[in-house]
PQR file of N, CA, C, O and H, with PARSE charges and radii, in Angstrom:
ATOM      1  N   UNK A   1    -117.655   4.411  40.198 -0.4000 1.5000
ATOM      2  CA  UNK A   1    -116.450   5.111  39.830 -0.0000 2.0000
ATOM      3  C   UNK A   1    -115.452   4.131  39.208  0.5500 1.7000
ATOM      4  O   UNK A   1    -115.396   2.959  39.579 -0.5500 1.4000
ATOM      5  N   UNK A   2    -114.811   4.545  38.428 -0.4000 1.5000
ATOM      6  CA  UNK A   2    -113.870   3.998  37.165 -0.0000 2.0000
ATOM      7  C   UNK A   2    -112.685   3.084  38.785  0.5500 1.7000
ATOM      8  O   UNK A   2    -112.233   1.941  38.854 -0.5500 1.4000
ATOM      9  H   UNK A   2    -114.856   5.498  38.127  0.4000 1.0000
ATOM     10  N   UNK A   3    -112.626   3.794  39.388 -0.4000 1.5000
ATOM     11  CA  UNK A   3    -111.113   3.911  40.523 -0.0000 2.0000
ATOM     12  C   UNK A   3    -111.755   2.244  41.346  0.5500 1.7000
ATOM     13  O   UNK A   3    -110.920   1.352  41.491 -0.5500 1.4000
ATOM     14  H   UNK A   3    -112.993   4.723  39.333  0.4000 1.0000
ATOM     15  N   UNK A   4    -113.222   1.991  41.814 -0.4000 1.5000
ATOM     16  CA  UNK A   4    -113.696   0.911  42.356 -0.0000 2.0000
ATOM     17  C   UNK A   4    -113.663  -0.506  41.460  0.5500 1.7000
ATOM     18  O   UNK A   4    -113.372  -1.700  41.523 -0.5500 1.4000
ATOM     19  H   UNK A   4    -113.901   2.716  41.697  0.4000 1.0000
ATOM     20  N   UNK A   5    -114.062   0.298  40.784 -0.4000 1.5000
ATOM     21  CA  UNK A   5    -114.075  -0.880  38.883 -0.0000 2.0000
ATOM     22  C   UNK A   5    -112.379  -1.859  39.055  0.5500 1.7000
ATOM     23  O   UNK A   5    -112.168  -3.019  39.411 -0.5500 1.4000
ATOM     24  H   UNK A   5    -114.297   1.268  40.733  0.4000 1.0000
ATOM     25  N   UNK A   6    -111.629  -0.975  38.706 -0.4000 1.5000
ATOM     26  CA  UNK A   6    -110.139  -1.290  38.067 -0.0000 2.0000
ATOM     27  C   UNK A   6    -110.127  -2.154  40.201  0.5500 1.7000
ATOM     28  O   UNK A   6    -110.208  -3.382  40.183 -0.5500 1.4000
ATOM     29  H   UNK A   6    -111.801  -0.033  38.417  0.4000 1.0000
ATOM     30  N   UNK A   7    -110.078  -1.801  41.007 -0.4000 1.5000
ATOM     31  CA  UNK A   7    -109.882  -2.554  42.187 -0.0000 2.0000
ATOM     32  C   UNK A   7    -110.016  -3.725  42.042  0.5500 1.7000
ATOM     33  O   UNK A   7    -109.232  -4.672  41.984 -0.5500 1.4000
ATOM     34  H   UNK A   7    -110.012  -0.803  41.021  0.4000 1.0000
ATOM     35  N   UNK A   8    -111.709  -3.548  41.951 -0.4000 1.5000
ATOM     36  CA  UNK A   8    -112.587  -5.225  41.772 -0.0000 2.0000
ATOM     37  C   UNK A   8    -111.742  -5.970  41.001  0.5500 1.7000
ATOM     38  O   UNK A   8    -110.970  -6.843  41.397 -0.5500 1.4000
ATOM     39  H   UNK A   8    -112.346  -2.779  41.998  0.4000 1.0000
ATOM     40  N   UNK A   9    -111.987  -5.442  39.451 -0.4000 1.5000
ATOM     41  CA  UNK A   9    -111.080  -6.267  38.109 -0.0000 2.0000
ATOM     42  C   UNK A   9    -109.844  -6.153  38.443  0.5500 1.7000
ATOM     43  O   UNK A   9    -109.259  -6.460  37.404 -0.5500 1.4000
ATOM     44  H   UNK A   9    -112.614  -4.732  39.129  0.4000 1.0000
ATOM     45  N   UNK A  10    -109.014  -5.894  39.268 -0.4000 1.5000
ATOM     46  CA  UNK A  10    -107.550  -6.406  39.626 -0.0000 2.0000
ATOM     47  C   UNK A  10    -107.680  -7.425  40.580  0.5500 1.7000
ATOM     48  O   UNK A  10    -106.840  -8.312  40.733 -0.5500 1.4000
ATOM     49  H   UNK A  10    -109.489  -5.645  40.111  0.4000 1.0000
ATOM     50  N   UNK A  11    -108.347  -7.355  40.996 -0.4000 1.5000
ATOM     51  CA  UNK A  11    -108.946  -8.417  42.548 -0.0000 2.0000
ATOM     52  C   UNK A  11    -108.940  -9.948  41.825  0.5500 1.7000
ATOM     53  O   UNK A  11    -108.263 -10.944  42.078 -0.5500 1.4000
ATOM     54  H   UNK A  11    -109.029  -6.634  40.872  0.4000 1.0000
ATOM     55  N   UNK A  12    -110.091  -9.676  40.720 -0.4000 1.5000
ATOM     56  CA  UNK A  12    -110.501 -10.834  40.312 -0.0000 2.0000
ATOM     57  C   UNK A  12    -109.626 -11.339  39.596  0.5500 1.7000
ATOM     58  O   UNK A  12    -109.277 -12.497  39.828 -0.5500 1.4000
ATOM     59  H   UNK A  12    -110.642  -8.867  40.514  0.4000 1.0000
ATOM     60  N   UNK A  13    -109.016 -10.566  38.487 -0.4000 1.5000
ATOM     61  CA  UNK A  13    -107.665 -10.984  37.959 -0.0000 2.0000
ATOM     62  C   UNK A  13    -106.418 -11.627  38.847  0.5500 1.7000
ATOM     63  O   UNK A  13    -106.272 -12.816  38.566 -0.5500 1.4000
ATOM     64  H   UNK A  13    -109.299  -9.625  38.299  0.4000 1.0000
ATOM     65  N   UNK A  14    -105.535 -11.176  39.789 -0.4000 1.5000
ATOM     66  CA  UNK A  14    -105.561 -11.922  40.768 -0.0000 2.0000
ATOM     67  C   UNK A  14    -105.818 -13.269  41.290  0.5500 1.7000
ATOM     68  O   UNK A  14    -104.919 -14.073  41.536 -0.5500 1.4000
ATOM     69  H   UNK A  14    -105.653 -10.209  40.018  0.4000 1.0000
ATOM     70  N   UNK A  15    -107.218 -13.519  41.472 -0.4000 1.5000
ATOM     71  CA  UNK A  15    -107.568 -14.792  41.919 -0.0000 2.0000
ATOM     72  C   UNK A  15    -107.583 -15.720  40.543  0.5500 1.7000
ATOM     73  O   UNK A  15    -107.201 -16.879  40.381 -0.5500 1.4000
ATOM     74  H   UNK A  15    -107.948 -12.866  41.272  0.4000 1.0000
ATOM     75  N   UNK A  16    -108.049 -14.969  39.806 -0.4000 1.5000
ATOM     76  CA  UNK A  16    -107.944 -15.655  37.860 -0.0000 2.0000
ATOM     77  C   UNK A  16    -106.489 -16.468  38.135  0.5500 1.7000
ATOM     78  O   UNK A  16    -106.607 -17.693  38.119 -0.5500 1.4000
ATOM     79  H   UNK A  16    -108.359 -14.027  39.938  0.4000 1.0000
ATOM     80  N   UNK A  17    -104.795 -15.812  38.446 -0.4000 1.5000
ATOM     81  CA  UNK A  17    -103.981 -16.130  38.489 -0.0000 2.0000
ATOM     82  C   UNK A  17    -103.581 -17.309  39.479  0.5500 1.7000
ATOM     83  O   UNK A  17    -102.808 -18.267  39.468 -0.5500 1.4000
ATOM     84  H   UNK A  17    -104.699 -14.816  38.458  0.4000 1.0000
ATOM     85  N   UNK A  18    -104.343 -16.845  40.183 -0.4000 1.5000
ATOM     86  CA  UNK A  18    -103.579 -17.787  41.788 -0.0000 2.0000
ATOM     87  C   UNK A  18    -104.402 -19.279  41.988  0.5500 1.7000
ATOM     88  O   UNK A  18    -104.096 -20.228  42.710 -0.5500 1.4000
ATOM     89  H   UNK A  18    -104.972 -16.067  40.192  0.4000 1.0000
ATOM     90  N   UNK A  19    -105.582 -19.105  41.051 -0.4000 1.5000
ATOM     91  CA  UNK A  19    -106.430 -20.042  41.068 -0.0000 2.0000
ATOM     92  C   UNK A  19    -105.835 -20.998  40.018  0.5500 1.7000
ATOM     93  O   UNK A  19    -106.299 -22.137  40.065 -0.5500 1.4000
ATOM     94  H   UNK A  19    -105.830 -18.334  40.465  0.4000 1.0000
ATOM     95  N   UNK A  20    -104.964 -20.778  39.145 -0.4000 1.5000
ATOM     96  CA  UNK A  20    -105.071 -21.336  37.588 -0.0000 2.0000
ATOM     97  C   UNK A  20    -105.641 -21.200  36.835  0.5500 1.7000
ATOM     98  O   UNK A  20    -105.329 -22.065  36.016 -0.5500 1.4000
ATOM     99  H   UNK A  20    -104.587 -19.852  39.108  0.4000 1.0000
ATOM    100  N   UNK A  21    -106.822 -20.286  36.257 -0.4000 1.5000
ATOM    101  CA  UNK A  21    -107.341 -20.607  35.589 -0.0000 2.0000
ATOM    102  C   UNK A  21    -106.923 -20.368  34.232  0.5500 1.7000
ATOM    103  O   UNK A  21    -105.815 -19.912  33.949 -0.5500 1.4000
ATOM    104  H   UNK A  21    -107.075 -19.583  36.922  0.4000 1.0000
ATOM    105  N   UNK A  22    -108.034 -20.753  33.178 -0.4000 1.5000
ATOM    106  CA  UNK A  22    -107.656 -21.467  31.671 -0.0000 2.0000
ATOM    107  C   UNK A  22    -106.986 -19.520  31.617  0.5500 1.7000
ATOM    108  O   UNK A  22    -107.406 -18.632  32.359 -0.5500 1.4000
ATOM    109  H   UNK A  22    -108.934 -21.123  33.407  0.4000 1.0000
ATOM    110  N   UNK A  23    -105.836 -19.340  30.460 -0.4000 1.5000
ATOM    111  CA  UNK A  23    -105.015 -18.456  30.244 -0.0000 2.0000
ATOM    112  C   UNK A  23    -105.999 -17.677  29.371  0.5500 1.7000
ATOM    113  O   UNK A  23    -105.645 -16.498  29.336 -0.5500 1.4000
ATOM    114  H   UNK A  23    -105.494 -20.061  29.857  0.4000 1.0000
ATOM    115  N   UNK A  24    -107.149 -17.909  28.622 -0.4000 1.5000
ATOM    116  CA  UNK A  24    -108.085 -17.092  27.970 -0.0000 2.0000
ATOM    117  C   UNK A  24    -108.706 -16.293  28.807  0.5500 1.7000
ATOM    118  O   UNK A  24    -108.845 -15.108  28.500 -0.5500 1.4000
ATOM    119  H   UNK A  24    -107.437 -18.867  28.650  0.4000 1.0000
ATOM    120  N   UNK A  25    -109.286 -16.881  30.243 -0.4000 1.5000
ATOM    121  CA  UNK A  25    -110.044 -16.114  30.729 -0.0000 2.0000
ATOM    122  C   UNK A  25    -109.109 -15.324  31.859  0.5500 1.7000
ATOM    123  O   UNK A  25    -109.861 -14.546  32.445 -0.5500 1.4000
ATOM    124  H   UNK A  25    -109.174 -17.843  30.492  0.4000 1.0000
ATOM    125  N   UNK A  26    -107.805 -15.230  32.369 -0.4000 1.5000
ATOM    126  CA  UNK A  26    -106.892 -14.440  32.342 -0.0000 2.0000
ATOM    127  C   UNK A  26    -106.402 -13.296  31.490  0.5500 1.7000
ATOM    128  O   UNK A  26    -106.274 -12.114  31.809 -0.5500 1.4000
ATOM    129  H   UNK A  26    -107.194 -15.863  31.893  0.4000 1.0000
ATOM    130  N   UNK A  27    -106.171 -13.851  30.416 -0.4000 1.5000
ATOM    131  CA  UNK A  27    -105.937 -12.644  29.316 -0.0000 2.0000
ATOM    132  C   UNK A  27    -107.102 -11.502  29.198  0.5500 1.7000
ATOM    133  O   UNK A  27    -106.911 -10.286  29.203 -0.5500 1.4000
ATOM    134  H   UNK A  27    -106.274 -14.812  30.156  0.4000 1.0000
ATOM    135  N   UNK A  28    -108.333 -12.171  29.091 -0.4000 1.5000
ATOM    136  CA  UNK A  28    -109.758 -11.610  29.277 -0.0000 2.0000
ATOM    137  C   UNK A  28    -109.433 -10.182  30.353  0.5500 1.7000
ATOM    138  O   UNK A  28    -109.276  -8.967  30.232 -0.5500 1.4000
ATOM    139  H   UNK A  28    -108.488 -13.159  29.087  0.4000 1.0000
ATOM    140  N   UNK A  29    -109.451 -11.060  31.271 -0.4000 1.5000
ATOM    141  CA  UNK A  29    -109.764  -9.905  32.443 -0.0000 2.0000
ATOM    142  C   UNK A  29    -108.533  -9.151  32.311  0.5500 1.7000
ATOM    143  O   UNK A  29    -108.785  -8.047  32.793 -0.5500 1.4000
ATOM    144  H   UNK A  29    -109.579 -12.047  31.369  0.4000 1.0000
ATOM    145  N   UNK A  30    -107.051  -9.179  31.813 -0.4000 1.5000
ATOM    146  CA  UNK A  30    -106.376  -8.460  31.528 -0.0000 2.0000
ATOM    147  C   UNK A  30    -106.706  -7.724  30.848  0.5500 1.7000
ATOM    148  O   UNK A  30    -106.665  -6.598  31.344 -0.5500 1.4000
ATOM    149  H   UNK A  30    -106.846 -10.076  31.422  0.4000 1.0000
ATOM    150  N   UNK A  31    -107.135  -7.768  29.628 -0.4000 1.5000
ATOM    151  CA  UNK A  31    -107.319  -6.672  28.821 -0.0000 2.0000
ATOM    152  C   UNK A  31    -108.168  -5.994  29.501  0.5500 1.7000
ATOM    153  O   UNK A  31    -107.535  -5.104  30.068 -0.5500 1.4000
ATOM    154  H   UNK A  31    -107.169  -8.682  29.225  0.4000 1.0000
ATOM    155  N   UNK A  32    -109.284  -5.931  29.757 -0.4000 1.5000
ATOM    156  CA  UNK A  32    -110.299  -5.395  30.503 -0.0000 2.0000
ATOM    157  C   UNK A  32    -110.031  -4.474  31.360  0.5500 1.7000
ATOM    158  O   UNK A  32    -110.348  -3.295  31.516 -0.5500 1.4000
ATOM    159  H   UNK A  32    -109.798  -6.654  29.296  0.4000 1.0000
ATOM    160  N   UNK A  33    -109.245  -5.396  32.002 -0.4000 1.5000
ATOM    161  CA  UNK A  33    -108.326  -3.981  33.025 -0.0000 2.0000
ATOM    162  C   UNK A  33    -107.728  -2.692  32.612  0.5500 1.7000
ATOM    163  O   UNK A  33    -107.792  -1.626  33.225 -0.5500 1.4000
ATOM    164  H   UNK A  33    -108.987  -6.354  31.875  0.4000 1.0000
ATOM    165  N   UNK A  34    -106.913  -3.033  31.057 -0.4000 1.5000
ATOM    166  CA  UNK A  34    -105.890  -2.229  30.845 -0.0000 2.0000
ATOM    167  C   UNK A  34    -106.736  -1.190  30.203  0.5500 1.7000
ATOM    168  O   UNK A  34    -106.246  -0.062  30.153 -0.5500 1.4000
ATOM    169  H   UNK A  34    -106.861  -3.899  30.560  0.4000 1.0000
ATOM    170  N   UNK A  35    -108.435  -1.453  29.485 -0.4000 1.5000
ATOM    171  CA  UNK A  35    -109.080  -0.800  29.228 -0.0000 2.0000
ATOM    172  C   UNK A  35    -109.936   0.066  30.225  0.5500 1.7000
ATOM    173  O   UNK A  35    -110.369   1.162  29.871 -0.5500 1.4000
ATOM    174  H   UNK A  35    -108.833  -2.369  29.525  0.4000 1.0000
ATOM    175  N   UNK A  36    -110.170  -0.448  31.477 -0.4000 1.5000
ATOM    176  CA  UNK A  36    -110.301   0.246  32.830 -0.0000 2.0000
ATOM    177  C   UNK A  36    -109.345   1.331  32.876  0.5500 1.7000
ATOM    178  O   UNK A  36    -109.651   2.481  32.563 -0.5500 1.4000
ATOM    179  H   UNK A  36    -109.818  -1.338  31.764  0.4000 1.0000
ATOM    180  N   UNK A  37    -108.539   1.089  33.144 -0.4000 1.5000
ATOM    181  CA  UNK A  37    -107.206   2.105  33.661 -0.0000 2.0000
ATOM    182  C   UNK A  37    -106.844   3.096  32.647  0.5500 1.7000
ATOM    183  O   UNK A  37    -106.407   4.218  32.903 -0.5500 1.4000
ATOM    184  H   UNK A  37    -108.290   0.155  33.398  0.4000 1.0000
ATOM    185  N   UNK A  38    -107.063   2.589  31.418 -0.4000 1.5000
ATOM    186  CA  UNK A  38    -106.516   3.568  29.659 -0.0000 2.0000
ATOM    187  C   UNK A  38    -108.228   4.531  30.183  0.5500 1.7000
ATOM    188  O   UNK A  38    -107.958   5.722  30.024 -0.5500 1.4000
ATOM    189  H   UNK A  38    -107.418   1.677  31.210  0.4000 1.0000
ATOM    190  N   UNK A  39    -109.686   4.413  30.682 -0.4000 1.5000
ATOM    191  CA  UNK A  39    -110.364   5.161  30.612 -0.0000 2.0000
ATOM    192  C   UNK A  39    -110.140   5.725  31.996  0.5500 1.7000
ATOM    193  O   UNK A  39    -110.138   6.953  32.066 -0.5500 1.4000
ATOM    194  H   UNK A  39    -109.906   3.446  30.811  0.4000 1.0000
ATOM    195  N   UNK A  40    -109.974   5.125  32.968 -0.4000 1.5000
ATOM    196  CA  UNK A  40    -109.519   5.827  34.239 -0.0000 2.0000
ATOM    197  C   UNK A  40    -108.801   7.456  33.990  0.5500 1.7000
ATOM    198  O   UNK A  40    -108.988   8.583  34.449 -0.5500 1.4000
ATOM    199  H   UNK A  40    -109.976   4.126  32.911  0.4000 1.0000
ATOM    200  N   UNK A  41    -107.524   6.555  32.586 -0.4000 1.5000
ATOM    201  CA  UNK A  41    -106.588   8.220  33.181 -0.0000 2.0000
ATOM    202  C   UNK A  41    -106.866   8.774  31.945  0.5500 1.7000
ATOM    203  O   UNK A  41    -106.008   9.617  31.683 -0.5500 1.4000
ATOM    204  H   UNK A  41    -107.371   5.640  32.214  0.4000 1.0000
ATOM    205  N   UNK A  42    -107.923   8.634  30.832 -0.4000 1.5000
ATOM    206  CA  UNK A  42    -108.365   9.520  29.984 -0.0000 2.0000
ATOM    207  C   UNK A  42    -109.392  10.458  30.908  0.5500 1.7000
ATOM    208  O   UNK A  42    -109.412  11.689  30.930 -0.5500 1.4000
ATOM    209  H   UNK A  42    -108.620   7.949  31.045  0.4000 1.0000
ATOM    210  N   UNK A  43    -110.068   9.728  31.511 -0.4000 1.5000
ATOM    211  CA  UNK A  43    -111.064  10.894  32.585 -0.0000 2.0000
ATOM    212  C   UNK A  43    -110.004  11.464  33.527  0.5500 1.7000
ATOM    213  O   UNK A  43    -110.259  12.521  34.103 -0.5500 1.4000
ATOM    214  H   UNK A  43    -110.051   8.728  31.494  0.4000 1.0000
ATOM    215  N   UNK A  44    -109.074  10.975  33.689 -0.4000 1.5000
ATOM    216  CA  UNK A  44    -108.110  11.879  35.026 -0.0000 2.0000
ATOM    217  C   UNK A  44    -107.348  13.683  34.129  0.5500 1.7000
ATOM    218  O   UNK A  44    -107.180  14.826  34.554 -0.5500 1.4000
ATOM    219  H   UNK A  44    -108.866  10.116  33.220  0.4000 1.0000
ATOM    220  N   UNK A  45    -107.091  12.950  32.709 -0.4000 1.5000
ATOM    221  CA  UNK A  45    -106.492  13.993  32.005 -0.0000 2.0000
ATOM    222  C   UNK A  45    -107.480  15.304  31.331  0.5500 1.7000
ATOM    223  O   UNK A  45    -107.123  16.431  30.988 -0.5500 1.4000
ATOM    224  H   UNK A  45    -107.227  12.022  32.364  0.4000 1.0000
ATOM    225  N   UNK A  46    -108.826  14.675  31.299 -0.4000 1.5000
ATOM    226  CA  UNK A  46    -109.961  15.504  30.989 -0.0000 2.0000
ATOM    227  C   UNK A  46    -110.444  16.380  31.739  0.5500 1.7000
ATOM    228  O   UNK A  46    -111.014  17.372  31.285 -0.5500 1.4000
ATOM    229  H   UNK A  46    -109.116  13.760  31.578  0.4000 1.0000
ATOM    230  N   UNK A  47    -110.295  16.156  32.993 -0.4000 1.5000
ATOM    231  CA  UNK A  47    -110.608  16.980  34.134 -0.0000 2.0000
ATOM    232  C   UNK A  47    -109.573  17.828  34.840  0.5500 1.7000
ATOM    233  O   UNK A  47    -109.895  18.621  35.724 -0.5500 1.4000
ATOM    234  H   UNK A  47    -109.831  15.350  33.362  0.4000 1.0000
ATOM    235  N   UNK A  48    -108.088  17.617  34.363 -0.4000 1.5000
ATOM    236  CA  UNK A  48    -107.336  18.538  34.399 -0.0000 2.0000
ATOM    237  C   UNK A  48    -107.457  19.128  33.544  0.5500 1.7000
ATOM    238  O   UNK A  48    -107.786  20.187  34.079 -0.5500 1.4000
ATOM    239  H   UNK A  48    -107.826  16.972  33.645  0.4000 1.0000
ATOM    240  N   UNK A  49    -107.454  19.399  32.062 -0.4000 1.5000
ATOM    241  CA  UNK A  49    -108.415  20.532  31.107 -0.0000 2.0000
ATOM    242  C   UNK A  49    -109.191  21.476  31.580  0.5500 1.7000
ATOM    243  O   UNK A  49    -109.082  22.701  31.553 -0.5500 1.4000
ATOM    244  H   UNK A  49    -107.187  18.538  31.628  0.4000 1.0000
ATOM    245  N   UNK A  50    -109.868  20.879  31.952 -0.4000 1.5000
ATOM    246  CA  UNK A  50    -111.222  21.771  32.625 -0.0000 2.0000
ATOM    247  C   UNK A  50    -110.652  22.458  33.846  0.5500 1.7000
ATOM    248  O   UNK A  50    -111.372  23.173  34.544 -0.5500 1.4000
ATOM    249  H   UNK A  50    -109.956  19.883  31.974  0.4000 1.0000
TER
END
């Protein structure tokens, strides 16, 4: 499920931050996320349609 996904990848993002790591592979998992969550609430708005 999209909802376990965006957890994990906030999790890891997170430790990405607190750890230091290089700002590419931060940004990385940022975007990633925001593309998690942009399909999260495209499926949340699709199923209110229906």
């Amino acid at each position: 499920m999209l909802n376990d996904e965006i957890c994990k990848l906030r999790d890891k993002l997170n430790r990405s931050i607190e750890q230091g790591d290089d700002y590419s592979i931060t940004y990385q998992l940022s975007v990633e996320l925001d593309e998690l969550i942009a399909a999260y609430y495209k499926e949340k708005k699709e199923k209110k349609k229906n």
